[in-house]
Amino acid sequence: QVQVVESGGGLVQPGGSLRLSCAASGSIASGYDMGWYRQAPGKQRELVAGISHGGNTNYADSVKGRFTISRDNAKKTVYLQMNSLKPEDTAVYYCYVRLGYVYWGQGTQVTVSS
């Protein structure tokens, strides 16, 4: 079994920054991909950013140049640095770990508002 726990959400003003963290634990060793999805009220869940076990990254067009995903394999942790935040970034952010099966975290709320 794999556990996925996010942290770092909160309320921030437009133009501000937040860093999300996501730690995986349990039956996981190597070869897994990690990343972030988000879901805003009334909208479908969408991919924000992903990072493969080899370090390759991909981003949604809406966050390119503003968000940066990284990982620390020794800590089994993925990070999402979010800069220049906009109100439309407001959503619940979900971390995933993919190792054949996809494991999800419980989600962390990010609210961008003045």
Short mmCIF file of C-alpha atoms in Angstrom, two decimals:
data_model
loop_
_atom_site.label_atom_id
_atom_site.label_comp_id
_atom_site.label_asym_id
_atom_site.label_seq_id
_atom_site.Cartn_x
_atom_site.Cartn_y
_atom_site.Cartn_z
CA GLN A 1 0.00 0.00 0.00
CA VAL A 2 1.12 3.55 -0.78
CA GLN A 3 0.18 6.66 1.18
CA VAL A 4 0.27 10.13 -0.37
CA VAL A 5 0.09 13.26 1.79
CA GLU A 6 0.04 16.84 0.50
CA SER A 7 0.81 20.02 2.38
CA GLY A 8 1.39 23.69 1.71
CA GLY A 9 -1.94 25.01 0.48
CA GLY A 10 -3.53 28.19 1.72
CA LEU A 11 -4.75 31.66 0.90
CA VAL A 12 -2.54 33.97 -1.12
CA GLN A 13 -3.02 37.28 -2.91
CA PRO A 14 -2.82 37.51 -6.69
CA GLY A 15 0.80 37.67 -7.77
CA GLY A 16 1.94 35.78 -4.70
CA SER A 17 3.66 32.43 -4.33
CA LEU A 18 3.05 29.10 -2.63
CA ARG A 19 4.96 25.83 -2.51
CA LEU A 20 3.11 22.56 -2.30
CA SER A 21 4.75 19.40 -1.04
CA CYS A 22 3.68 15.81 -1.41
CA ALA A 23 5.29 12.90 0.39
CA ALA A 24 4.81 9.27 -0.54
CA SER A 25 5.32 6.40 1.85
CA GLY A 26 4.69 2.69 2.05
CA SER A 27 5.38 0.04 -0.57
CA ILE A 28 7.25 2.25 -3.01
CA ALA A 29 10.87 2.09 -4.03
CA SER A 30 11.69 3.46 -7.47
CA GLY A 31 10.40 3.86 -10.99
CA TYR A 32 7.33 5.89 -10.08
CA ASP A 33 6.03 9.10 -11.60
CA MET A 34 4.61 11.92 -9.50
CA GLY A 35 2.68 15.08 -10.14
CA TRP A 36 -0.22 17.35 -9.47
CA TYR A 37 -3.77 17.72 -10.70
CA ARG A 38 -6.24 20.37 -9.64
CA GLN A 39 -9.98 20.72 -9.57
CA ALA A 40 -11.84 23.99 -9.35
CA PRO A 41 -15.53 24.16 -8.36
CA GLY A 42 -17.73 23.05 -11.22
CA LYS A 43 -14.79 22.00 -13.37
CA GLN A 44 -13.13 18.74 -14.26
CA ARG A 45 -9.90 17.69 -12.66
CA GLU A 46 -6.97 18.77 -14.84
CA LEU A 47 -3.27 17.98 -14.95
CA VAL A 48 -1.11 20.80 -13.64
CA ALA A 49 2.36 19.28 -13.81
CA GLY A 50 4.03 15.91 -13.80
CA ILE A 51 7.54 14.59 -13.32
CA SER A 52 8.66 11.14 -14.38
CA HIS A 53 10.93 8.84 -12.43
CA GLY A 54 13.66 9.95 -14.82
CA GLY A 55 13.06 13.62 -14.14
CA ASN A 56 11.20 14.58 -17.29
CA THR A 57 8.59 17.24 -16.65
CA ASN A 58 5.40 18.39 -18.33
CA TYR A 59 3.09 21.29 -17.56
CA ALA A 60 -0.34 22.54 -18.43
CA ASP A 61 -0.11 25.48 -20.81
CA SER A 62 -1.87 27.66 -18.27
CA VAL A 63 0.95 27.31 -15.73
CA LYS A 64 4.04 27.19 -17.93
CA GLY A 65 6.56 29.81 -16.86
CA ARG A 66 4.87 30.27 -13.48
CA PHE A 67 4.94 26.82 -11.84
CA THR A 68 7.92 24.53 -11.34
CA ILE A 69 7.73 20.88 -10.38
CA SER A 70 10.64 19.06 -8.77
CA ARG A 71 11.24 15.91 -6.77
CA ASP A 72 13.54 14.56 -4.10
CA ASN A 73 13.78 10.82 -4.60
CA ALA A 74 15.54 10.24 -1.28
CA LYS A 75 12.56 11.80 0.49
CA LYS A 76 9.98 10.36 -1.93
CA THR A 77 8.64 13.88 -2.19
CA VAL A 78 7.44 16.06 -5.04
CA TYR A 79 7.17 19.82 -4.88
CA LEU A 80 5.19 22.37 -6.84
CA GLN A 81 6.52 25.91 -6.67
CA MET A 82 3.76 28.26 -7.77
CA ASN A 83 4.64 31.84 -8.59
CA SER A 84 2.64 34.74 -10.04
CA LEU A 85 -0.54 33.13 -8.83
CA LYS A 86 -3.83 34.16 -10.39
CA PRO A 87 -7.41 33.88 -9.12
CA GLU A 88 -8.01 31.20 -11.75
CA ASP A 89 -5.41 29.02 -10.02
CA THR A 90 -7.85 28.62 -7.15
CA ALA A 91 -8.61 24.93 -6.78
CA VAL A 92 -8.05 21.84 -4.72
CA TYR A 93 -4.66 20.46 -5.71
CA TYR A 94 -4.20 16.70 -5.69
CA CYS A 95 -0.90 14.90 -5.73
CA TYR A 96 -0.55 11.56 -7.48
CA VAL A 97 1.98 8.78 -7.49
CA ARG A 98 1.88 6.44 -10.47
CA LEU A 99 3.44 3.01 -10.23
CA GLY A 100 1.20 1.01 -12.49
CA TYR A 101 -1.72 1.93 -10.26
CA VAL A 102 -2.30 5.62 -9.45
CA TYR A 103 -2.39 6.64 -5.80
CA TRP A 104 -3.93 9.98 -4.82
CA GLY A 105 -3.56 12.32 -1.92
CA GLN A 106 -6.48 13.85 -0.09
CA GLY A 107 -6.03 17.26 -1.71
CA THR A 108 -4.98 20.67 -0.46
CA GLN A 109 -6.90 23.88 -1.04
CA VAL A 110 -5.22 26.79 -2.82
CA THR A 111 -7.15 30.05 -2.85
CA VAL A 112 -5.88 33.08 -4.73
CA SER A 113 -7.84 36.16 -3.75
CA SER A 114 -7.37 39.72 -2.62
#
